[in-house]
mmCIF file of N, CA and C in Angstrom:
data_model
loop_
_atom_site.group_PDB
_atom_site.id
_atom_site.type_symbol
_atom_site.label_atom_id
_atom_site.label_comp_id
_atom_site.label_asym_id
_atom_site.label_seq_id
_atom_site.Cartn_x
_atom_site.Cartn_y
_atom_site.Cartn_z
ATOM 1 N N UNK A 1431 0.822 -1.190 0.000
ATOM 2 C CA UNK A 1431 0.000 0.000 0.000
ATOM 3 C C UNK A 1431 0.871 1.261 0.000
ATOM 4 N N UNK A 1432 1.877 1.413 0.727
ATOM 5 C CA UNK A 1432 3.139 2.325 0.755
ATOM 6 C C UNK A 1432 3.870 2.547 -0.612
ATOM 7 N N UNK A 1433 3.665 1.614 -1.437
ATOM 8 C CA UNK A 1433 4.040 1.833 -2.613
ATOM 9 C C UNK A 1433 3.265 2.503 -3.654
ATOM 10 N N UNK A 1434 1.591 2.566 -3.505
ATOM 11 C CA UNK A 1434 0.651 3.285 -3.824
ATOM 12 C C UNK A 1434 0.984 4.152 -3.969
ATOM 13 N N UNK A 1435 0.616 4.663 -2.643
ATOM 14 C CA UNK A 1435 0.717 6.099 -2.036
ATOM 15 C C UNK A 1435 1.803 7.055 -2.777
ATOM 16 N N UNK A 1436 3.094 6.405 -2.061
ATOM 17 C CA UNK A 1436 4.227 7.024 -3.144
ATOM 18 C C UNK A 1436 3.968 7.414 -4.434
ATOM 19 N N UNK A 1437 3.353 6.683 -5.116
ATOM 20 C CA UNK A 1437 3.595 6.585 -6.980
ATOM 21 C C UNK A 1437 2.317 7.952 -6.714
ATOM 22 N N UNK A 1438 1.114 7.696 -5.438
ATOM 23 C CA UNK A 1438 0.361 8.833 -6.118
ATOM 24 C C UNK A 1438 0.623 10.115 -5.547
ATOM 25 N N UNK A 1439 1.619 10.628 -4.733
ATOM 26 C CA UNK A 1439 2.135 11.611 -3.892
ATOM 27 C C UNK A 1439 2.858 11.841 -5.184
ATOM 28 N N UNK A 1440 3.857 10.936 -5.976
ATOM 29 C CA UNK A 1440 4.819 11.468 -6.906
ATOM 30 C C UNK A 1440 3.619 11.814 -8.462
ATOM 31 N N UNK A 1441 2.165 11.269 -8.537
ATOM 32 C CA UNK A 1441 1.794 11.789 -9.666
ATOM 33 C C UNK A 1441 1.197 13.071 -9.048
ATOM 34 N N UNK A 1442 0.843 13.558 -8.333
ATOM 35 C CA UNK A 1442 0.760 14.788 -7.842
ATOM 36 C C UNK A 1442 1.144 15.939 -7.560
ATOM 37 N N UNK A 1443 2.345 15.393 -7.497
ATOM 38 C CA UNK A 1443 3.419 16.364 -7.692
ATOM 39 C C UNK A 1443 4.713 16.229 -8.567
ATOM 40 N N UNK A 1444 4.403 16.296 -9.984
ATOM 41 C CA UNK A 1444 5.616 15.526 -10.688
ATOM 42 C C UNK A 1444 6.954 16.950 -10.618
ATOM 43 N N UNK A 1445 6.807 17.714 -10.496
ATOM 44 C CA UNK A 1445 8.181 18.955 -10.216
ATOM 45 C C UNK A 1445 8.937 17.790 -9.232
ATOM 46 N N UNK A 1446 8.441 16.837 -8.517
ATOM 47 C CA UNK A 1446 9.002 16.508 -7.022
ATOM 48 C C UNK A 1446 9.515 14.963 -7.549
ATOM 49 N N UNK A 1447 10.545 14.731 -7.004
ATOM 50 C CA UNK A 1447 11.067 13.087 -6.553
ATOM 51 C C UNK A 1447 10.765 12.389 -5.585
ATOM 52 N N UNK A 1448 10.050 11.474 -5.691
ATOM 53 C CA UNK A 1448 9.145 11.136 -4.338
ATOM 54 C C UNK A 1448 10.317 9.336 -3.934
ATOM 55 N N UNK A 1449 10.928 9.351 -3.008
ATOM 56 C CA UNK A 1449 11.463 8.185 -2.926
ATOM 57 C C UNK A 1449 11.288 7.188 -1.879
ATOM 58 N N UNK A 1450 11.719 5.792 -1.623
ATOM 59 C CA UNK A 1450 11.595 4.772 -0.464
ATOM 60 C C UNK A 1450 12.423 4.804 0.333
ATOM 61 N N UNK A 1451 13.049 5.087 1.415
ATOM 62 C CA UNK A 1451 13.805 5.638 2.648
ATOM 63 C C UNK A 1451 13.754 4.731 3.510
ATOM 64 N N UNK A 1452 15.180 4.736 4.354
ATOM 65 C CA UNK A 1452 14.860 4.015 5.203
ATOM 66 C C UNK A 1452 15.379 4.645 6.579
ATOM 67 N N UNK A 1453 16.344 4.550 7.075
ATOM 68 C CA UNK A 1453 16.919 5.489 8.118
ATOM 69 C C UNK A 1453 17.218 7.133 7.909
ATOM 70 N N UNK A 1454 16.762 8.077 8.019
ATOM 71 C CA UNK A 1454 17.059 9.728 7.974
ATOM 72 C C UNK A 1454 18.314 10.101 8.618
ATOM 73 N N UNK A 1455 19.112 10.417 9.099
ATOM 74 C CA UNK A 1455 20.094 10.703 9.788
ATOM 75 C C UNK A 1455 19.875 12.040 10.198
ATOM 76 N N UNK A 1456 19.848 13.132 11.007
ATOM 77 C CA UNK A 1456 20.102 14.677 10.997
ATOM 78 C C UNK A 1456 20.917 14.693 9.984
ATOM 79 N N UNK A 1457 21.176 16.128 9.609
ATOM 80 C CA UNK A 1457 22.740 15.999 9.282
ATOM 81 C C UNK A 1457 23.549 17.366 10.018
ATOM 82 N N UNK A 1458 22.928 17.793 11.066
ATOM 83 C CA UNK A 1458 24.007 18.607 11.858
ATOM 84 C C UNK A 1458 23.738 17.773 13.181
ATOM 85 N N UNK A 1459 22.558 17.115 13.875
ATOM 86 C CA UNK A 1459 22.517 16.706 15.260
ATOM 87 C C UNK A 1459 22.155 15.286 14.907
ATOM 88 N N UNK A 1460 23.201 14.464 14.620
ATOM 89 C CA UNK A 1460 23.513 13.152 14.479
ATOM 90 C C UNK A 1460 22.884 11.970 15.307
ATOM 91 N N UNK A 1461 22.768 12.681 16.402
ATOM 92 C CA UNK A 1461 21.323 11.810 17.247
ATOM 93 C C UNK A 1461 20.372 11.861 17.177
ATOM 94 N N UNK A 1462 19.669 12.524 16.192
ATOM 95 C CA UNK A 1462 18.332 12.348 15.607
ATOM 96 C C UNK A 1462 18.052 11.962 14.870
ATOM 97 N N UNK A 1463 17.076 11.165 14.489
ATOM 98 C CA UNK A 1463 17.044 9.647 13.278
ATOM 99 C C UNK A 1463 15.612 9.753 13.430
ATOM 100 N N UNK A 1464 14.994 9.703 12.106
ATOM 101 C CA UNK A 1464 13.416 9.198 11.235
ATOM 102 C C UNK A 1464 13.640 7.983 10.494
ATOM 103 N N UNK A 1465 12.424 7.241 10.662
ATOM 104 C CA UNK A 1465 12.399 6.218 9.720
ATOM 105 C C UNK A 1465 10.966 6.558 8.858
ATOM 106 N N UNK A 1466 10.954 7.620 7.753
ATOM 107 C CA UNK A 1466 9.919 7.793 7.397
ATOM 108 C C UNK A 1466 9.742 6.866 6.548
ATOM 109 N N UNK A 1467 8.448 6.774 5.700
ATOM 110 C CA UNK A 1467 8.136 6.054 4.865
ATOM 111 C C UNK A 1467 8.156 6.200 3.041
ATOM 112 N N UNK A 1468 8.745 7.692 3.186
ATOM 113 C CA UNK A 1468 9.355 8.181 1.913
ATOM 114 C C UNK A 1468 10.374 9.689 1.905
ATOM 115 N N UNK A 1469 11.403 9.998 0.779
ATOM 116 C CA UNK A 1469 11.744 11.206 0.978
ATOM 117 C C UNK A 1469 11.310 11.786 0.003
ATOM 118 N N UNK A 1470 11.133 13.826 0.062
ATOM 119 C CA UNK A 1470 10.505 13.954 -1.203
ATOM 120 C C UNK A 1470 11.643 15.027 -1.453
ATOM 121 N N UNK A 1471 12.179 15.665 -2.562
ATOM 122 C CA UNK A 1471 12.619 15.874 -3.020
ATOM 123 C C UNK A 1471 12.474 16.886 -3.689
ATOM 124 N N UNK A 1472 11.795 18.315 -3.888
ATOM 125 C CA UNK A 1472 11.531 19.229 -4.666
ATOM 126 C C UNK A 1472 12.654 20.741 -4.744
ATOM 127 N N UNK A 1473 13.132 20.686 -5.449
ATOM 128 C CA UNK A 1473 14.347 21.666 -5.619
ATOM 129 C C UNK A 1473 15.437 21.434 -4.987
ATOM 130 N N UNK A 1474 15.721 22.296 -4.334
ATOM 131 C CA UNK A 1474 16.896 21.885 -3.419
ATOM 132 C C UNK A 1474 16.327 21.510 -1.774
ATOM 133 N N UNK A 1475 15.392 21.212 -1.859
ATOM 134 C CA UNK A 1475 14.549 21.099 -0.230
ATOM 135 C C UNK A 1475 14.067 19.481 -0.355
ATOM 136 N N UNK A 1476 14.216 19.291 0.676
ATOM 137 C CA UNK A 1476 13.622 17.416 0.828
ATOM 138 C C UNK A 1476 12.692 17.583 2.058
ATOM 139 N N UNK A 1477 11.766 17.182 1.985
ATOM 140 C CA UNK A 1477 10.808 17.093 2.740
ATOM 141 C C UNK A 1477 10.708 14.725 3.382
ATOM 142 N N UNK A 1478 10.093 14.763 4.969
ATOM 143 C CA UNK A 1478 10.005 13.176 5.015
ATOM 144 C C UNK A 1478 8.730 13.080 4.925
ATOM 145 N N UNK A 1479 7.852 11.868 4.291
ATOM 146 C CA UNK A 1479 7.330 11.737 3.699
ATOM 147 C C UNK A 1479 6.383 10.140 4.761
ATOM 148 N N UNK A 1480 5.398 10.135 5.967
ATOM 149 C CA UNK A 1480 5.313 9.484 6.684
ATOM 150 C C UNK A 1480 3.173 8.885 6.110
ATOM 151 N N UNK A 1481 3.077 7.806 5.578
ATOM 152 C CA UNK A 1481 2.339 7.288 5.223
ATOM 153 C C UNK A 1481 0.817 5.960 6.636
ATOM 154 N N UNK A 1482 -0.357 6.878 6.507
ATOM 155 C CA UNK A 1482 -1.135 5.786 7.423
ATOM 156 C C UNK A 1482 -2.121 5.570 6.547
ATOM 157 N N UNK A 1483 -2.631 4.214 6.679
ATOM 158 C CA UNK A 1483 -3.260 3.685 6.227
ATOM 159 C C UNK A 1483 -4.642 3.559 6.567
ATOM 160 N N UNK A 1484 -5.506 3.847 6.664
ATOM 161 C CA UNK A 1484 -7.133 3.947 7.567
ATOM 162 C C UNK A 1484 -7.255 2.862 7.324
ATOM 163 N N UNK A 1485 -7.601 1.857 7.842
ATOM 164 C CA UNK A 1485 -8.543 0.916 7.364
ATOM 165 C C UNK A 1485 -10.030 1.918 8.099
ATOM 166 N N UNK A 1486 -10.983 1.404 6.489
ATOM 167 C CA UNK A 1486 -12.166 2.021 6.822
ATOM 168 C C UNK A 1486 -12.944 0.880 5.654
ATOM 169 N N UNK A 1487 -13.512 0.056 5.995
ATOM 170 C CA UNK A 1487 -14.173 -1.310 5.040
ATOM 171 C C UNK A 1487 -15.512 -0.633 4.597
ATOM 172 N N UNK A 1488 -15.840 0.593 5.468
ATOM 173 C CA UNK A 1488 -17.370 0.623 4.733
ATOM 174 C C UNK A 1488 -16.876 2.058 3.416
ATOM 175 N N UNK A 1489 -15.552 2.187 2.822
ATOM 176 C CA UNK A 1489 -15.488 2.888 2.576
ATOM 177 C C UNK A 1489 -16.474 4.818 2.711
ATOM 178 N N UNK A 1490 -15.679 5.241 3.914
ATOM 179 C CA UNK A 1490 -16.588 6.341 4.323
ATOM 180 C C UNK A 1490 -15.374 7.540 4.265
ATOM 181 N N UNK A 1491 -16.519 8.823 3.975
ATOM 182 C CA UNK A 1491 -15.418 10.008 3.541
ATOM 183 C C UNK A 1491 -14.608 10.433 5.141
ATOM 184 N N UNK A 1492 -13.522 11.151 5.058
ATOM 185 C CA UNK A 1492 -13.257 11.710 6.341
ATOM 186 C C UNK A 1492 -13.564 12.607 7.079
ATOM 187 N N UNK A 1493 -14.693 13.061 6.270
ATOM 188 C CA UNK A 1493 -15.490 13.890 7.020
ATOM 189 C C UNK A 1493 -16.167 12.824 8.260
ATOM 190 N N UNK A 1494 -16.569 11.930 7.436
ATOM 191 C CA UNK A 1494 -17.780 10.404 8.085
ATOM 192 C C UNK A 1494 -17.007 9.854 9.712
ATOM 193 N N UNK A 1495 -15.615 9.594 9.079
ATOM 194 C CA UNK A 1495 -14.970 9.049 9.916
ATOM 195 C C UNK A 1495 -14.571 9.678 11.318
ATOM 196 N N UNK A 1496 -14.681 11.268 10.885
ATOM 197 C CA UNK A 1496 -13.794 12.352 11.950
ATOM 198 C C UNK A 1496 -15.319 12.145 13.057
ATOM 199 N N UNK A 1497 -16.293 12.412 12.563
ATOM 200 C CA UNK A 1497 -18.086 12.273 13.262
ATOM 201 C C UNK A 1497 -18.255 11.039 13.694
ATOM 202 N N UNK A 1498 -17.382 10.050 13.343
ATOM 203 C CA UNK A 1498 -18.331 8.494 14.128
ATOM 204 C C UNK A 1498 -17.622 8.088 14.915
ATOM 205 N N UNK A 1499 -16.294 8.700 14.575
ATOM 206 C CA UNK A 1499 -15.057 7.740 15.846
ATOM 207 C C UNK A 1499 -14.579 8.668 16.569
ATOM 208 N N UNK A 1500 -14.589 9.127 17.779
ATOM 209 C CA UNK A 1500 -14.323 9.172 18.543
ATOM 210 C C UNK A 1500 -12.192 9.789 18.909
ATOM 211 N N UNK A 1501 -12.249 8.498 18.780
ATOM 212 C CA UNK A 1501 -10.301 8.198 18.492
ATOM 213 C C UNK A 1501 -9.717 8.182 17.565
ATOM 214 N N UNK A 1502 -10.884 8.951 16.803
ATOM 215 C CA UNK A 1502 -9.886 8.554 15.207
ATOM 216 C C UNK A 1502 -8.611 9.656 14.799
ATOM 217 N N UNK A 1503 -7.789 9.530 13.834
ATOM 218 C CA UNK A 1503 -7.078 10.495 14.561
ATOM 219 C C UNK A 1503 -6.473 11.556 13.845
ATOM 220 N N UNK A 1504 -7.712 11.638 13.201
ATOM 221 C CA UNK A 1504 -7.882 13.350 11.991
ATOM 222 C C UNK A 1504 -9.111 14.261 12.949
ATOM 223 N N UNK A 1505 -8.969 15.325 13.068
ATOM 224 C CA UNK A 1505 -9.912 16.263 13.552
ATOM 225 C C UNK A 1505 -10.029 17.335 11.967
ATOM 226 N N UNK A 1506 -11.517 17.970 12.139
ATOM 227 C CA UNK A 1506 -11.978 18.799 11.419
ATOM 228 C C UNK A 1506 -12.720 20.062 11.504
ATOM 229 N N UNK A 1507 -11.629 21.202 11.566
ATOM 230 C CA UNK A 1507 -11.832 22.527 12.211
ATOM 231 C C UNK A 1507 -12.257 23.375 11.025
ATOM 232 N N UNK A 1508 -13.412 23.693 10.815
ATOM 233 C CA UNK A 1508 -13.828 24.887 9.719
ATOM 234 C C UNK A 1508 -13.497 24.390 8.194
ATOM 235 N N UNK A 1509 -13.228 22.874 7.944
ATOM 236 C CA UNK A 1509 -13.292 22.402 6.752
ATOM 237 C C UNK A 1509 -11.978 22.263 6.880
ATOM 238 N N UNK A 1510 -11.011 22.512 7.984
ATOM 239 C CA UNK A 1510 -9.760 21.954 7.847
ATOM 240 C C UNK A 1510 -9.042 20.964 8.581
ATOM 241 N N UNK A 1511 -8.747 19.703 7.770
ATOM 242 C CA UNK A 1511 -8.849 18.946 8.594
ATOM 243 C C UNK A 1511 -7.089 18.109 8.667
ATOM 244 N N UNK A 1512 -7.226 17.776 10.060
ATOM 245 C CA UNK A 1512 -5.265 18.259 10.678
ATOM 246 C C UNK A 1512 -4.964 16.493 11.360
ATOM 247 N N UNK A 1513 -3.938 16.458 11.753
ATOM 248 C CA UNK A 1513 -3.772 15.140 12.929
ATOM 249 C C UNK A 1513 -3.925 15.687 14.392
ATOM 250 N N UNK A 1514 -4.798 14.922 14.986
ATOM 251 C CA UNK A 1514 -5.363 15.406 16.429
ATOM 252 C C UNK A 1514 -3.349 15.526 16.827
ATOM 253 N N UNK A 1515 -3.179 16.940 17.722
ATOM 254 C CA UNK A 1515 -1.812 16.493 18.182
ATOM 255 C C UNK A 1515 -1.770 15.470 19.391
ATOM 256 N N UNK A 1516 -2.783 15.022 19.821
ATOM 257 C CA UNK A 1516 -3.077 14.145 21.149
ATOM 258 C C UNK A 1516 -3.288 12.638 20.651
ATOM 259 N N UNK A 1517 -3.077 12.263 19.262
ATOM 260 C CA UNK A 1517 -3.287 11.218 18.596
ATOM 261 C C UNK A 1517 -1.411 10.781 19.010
ATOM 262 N N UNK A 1518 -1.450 9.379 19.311
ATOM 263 C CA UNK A 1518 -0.589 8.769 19.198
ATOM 264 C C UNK A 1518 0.020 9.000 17.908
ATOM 265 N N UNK A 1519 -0.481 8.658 16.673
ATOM 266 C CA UNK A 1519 0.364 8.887 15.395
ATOM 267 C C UNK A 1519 1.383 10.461 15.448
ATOM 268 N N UNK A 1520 0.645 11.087 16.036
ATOM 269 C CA UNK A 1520 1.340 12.707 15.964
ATOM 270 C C UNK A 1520 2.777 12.750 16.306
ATOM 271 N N UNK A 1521 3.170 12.134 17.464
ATOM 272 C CA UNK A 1521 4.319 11.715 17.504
ATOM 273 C C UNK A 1521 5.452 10.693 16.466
ATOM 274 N N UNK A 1522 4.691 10.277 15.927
ATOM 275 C CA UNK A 1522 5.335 8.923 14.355
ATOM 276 C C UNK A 1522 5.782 10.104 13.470
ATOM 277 N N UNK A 1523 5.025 11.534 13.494
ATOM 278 C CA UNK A 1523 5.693 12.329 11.778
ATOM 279 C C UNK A 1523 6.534 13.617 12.622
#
């Protein structure tokens, strides 16, 4: 599914190099390390690139999902919709 995503993050943005990553390194504070799930690449700037997967079987929009669950872990403020920072994932990107 990570491989999806990628190919459709990179048709979305074709100016950009969207790639498969595995360890990040800093590169001035050497003790800081990401294991994102892609790097992206647009000019001289790289952005990390951290991929979740919803399972949602009744296929429902995220509007649907943000209203029925509770814990889910997108919130939706005035049509804008963010990662709860109190969501466990928030800490993963």
């Amino acid at each position: 599914m990570e491989d999806r995503v990628r190919s459709i993050v990179q048709h979305m943005h074709p100016q950009s190099i969207v790639r498969k990553t595995c360890l990040v390194i800093h590169p001035l504070d050497q003790y800081i390390a990401a294991s994102p799930d892609g790097l992206i690449r647009s000019g001289e700037d790289y952005m990390l690139l951290e991929i979740k997967c919803i399972f949602n079987p009744d296929d429902n929009s995220l509007e649907e999902l943000i209203s029925k669950l509770s814990d889910f872990c997108l919130s939706n403020s005035n049509g804008f919709i963010s990662l709860k920072r109190n969501h466990k994932y928030y800490f993963q990107i």
